[in-house]
Amino acid sequence: MANQVLPMWQRMRSLPGGDRLFSYAFTRKAPYFRSVRPRFVQISPNYAALVLPKRRAVHNHIGTVHAIAVCNGLEAAMGALAEATIPAGKRWLPKGMEVAYLAKATSDLTCSAETDPDAWTAGPDVPVRVKATRSDGTVVVEGAINLWVTDKK
């Protein structure tokens, strides 16, 4: 899927229901993300965003979106960004995630990931800024996912 994500997104999003079709294809390649049913809304170099729907299957005991479901959405956004951005001849692996839970996730969430363009050539460590935002604009989770970027063997 490496370096295929951006062209596939650009091709599919122009079709009726293309964002949903792309999201389905993405979760076929990475099945674990199916549990949060992401719907990608934007993918470009250094930025990706998806909507994580608030539904019973991702609720916690108080009826809000579970923190780990939010982290799954953030990781899916980061993965799409990484695949759309990584330079040819490189590969990436997540190294760690640091997040802060700032507010209750009481609505659908927009999970976004963003990097600085020069981060991909600066060294093996690439920080990806992530955040999840409620429909009223409140940021509920923010943090970073750190990637290890190396040459393909």
GROMACS .gro file of C-alpha atoms in nm:
model
  153
    1MET     CA    1   0.000   0.000   0.000
    2ALA     CA    2   0.303   0.227   0.040
    3ASN     CA    3   0.293   0.528  -0.190
    4GLN     CA    4  -0.040   0.404  -0.331
    5VAL     CA    5  -0.258   0.576  -0.072
    6LEU     CA    6  -0.247   0.928  -0.212
    7PRO     CA    7  -0.314   0.834  -0.579
    8MET     CA    8  -0.589   0.595  -0.468
    9TRP     CA    9  -0.748   0.866  -0.250
   10GLN     CA   10  -0.731   1.121  -0.532
   11ARG     CA   11  -0.885   0.876  -0.778
   12MET     CA   12  -1.161   0.746  -0.550
   13ARG     CA   13  -1.274   1.070  -0.386
   14SER     CA   14  -1.405   1.202  -0.718
   15LEU     CA   15  -1.649   0.909  -0.737
   16PRO     CA   16  -1.991   0.914  -0.570
   17GLY     CA   17  -1.931   0.762  -0.226
   18GLY     CA   18  -1.560   0.752  -0.303
   19ASP     CA   19  -1.453   0.857   0.046
   20ARG     CA   20  -1.644   0.563   0.193
   21LEU     CA   21  -1.509   0.326  -0.072
   22PHE     CA   22  -1.153   0.441   0.001
   23SER     CA   23  -1.211   0.405   0.377
   24TYR     CA   24  -1.336   0.050   0.324
   25ALA     CA   25  -1.031  -0.035   0.110
   26PHE     CA   26  -0.800   0.118   0.373
   27THR     CA   27  -0.952  -0.097   0.647
   28ARG     CA   28  -0.928  -0.408   0.430
   29LYS     CA   29  -0.552  -0.353   0.418
   30ALA     CA   30  -0.534  -0.273   0.792
   31PRO     CA   31  -0.830  -0.468   0.937
   32TYR     CA   32  -0.791  -0.357   1.297
   33PHE     CA   33  -0.909  -0.007   1.203
   34ARG     CA   34  -1.246  -0.151   1.095
   35SER     CA   35  -1.347  -0.153   1.460
   36VAL     CA   36  -1.378   0.230   1.460
   37ARG     CA   37  -1.525   0.260   1.108
   38PRO     CA   38  -1.316   0.556   0.996
   39ARG     CA   39  -1.436   0.771   0.707
   40PHE     CA   40  -1.146   0.961   0.555
   41VAL     CA   41  -1.223   1.320   0.460
   42GLN     CA   42  -0.880   1.449   0.356
   43ILE     CA   43  -0.545   1.299   0.265
   44SER     CA   44  -0.252   1.497   0.133
   45PRO     CA   45   0.121   1.502   0.194
   46ASN     CA   46   0.178   1.593   0.560
   47TYR     CA   47  -0.193   1.592   0.652
   48ALA     CA   48  -0.477   1.343   0.689
   49ALA     CA   49  -0.816   1.357   0.857
   50LEU     CA   50  -1.101   1.115   0.913
   51VAL     CA   51  -1.432   1.107   1.092
   52LEU     CA   52  -1.473   0.853   1.370
   53PRO     CA   53  -1.846   0.805   1.427
   54LYS     CA   54  -1.978   0.798   1.783
   55ARG     CA   55  -2.170   0.474   1.803
   56ARG     CA   56  -2.243   0.220   2.073
   57ALA     CA   57  -1.965  -0.020   1.966
   58VAL     CA   58  -1.697   0.237   2.060
   59HIS     CA   59  -1.860   0.367   2.381
   60ASN     CA   60  -1.709   0.341   2.724
   61HIS     CA   61  -1.905   0.294   3.048
   62ILE     CA   62  -2.024   0.660   3.052
   63GLY     CA   63  -2.148   0.661   2.692
   64THR     CA   64  -1.869   0.864   2.534
   65VAL     CA   65  -1.618   0.745   2.274
   66HIS     CA   66  -1.363   0.523   2.449
   67ALA     CA   67  -1.013   0.669   2.475
   68ILE     CA   68  -0.856   0.372   2.297
   69ALA     CA   69  -1.107   0.399   2.010
   70VAL     CA   70  -0.999   0.762   1.975
   71CYS     CA   71  -0.634   0.650   1.967
   72ASN     CA   72  -0.724   0.398   1.694
   73GLY     CA   73  -0.873   0.682   1.488
   74LEU     CA   74  -0.563   0.894   1.543
   75GLU     CA   75  -0.337   0.607   1.441
   76ALA     CA   76  -0.541   0.546   1.124
   77ALA     CA   77  -0.508   0.915   1.030
   78MET     CA   78  -0.135   0.899   1.100
   79GLY     CA   79  -0.099   0.586   0.887
   80ALA     CA   80  -0.271   0.748   0.589
   81LEU     CA   81  -0.053   1.057   0.628
   82ALA     CA   82   0.263   0.846   0.651
   83GLU     CA   83   0.174   0.643   0.342
   84ALA     CA   84   0.087   0.960   0.148
   85THR     CA   85   0.403   1.146   0.254
   86ILE     CA   86   0.696   0.909   0.301
   87PRO     CA   87   0.975   0.959   0.048
   88ALA     CA   88   1.041   0.681  -0.203
   89GLY     CA   89   1.287   0.425  -0.072
   90LYS     CA   90   1.188   0.479   0.291
   91ARG     CA   91   0.968   0.284   0.531
   92TRP     CA   92   0.806   0.379   0.859
   93LEU     CA   93   0.708   0.214   1.185
   94PRO     CA   94   0.528   0.372   1.479
   95LYS     CA   95   0.762   0.407   1.774
   96GLY     CA   96   0.529   0.542   2.038
   97MET     CA   97   0.224   0.751   2.111
   98GLU     CA   98   0.182   1.023   2.370
   99VAL     CA   99  -0.165   1.169   2.412
  100ALA     CA  100  -0.354   1.388   2.656
  101TYR     CA  101  -0.725   1.340   2.715
  102LEU     CA  102  -0.869   1.690   2.739
  103ALA     CA  103  -1.249   1.659   2.722
  104LYS     CA  104  -1.527   1.404   2.688
  105ALA     CA  105  -1.579   1.263   2.337
  106THR     CA  106  -1.955   1.320   2.318
  107SER     CA  107  -2.001   1.338   1.939
  108ASP     CA  108  -1.852   1.210   1.615
  109LEU     CA  109  -1.484   1.303   1.612
  110THR     CA  110  -1.253   1.437   1.345
  111CYS     CA  111  -0.916   1.269   1.392
  112SER     CA  112  -0.630   1.450   1.220
  113ALA     CA  113  -0.258   1.398   1.178
  114GLU     CA  114  -0.002   1.653   1.060
  115THR     CA  115   0.373   1.670   1.002
  116ASP     CA  116   0.624   1.928   0.891
  117PRO     CA  117   0.755   1.857   0.540
  118ASP     CA  118   1.122   1.874   0.641
  119ALA     CA  119   1.074   1.619   0.920
  120TRP     CA  120   1.082   1.333   0.667
  121THR     CA  121   1.442   1.409   0.563
  122ALA     CA  122   1.578   1.536   0.896
  123GLY     CA  123   1.644   1.202   1.059
  124PRO     CA  124   1.502   0.870   1.158
  125ASP     CA  125   1.258   1.020   1.413
  126VAL     CA  126   0.947   1.181   1.264
  127PRO     CA  127   0.693   1.331   1.504
  128VAL     CA  128   0.333   1.333   1.383
  129ARG     CA  129   0.100   1.574   1.562
  130VAL     CA  130  -0.245   1.424   1.619
  131LYS     CA  131  -0.571   1.553   1.758
  132ALA     CA  132  -0.934   1.450   1.786
  133THR     CA  133  -1.198   1.721   1.773
  134ARG     CA  134  -1.569   1.706   1.859
  135SER     CA  135  -1.828   1.842   1.619
  136ASP     CA  136  -1.851   2.160   1.833
  137GLY     CA  137  -1.478   2.229   1.777
  138THR     CA  138  -1.358   2.113   2.120
  139VAL     CA  139  -1.030   1.921   2.109
  140VAL     CA  140  -1.080   1.604   2.314
  141VAL     CA  141  -0.743   1.435   2.260
  142GLU     CA  142  -0.413   1.571   2.134
  143GLY     CA  143  -0.060   1.449   2.124
  144ALA     CA  144   0.203   1.294   1.900
  145ILE     CA  145   0.280   0.965   1.737
  146ASN     CA  146   0.651   0.921   1.681
  147LEU     CA  147   0.766   0.731   1.375
  148TRP     CA  148   1.093   0.555   1.301
  149VAL     CA  149   1.176   0.620   0.935
  150THR     CA  150   1.453   0.417   0.772
  151ASP     CA  151   1.573   0.315   0.428
  152LYS     CA  152   1.399   0.015   0.273
  153LYS     CA  153   1.628  -0.286   0.257
   0.00000   0.00000   0.00000
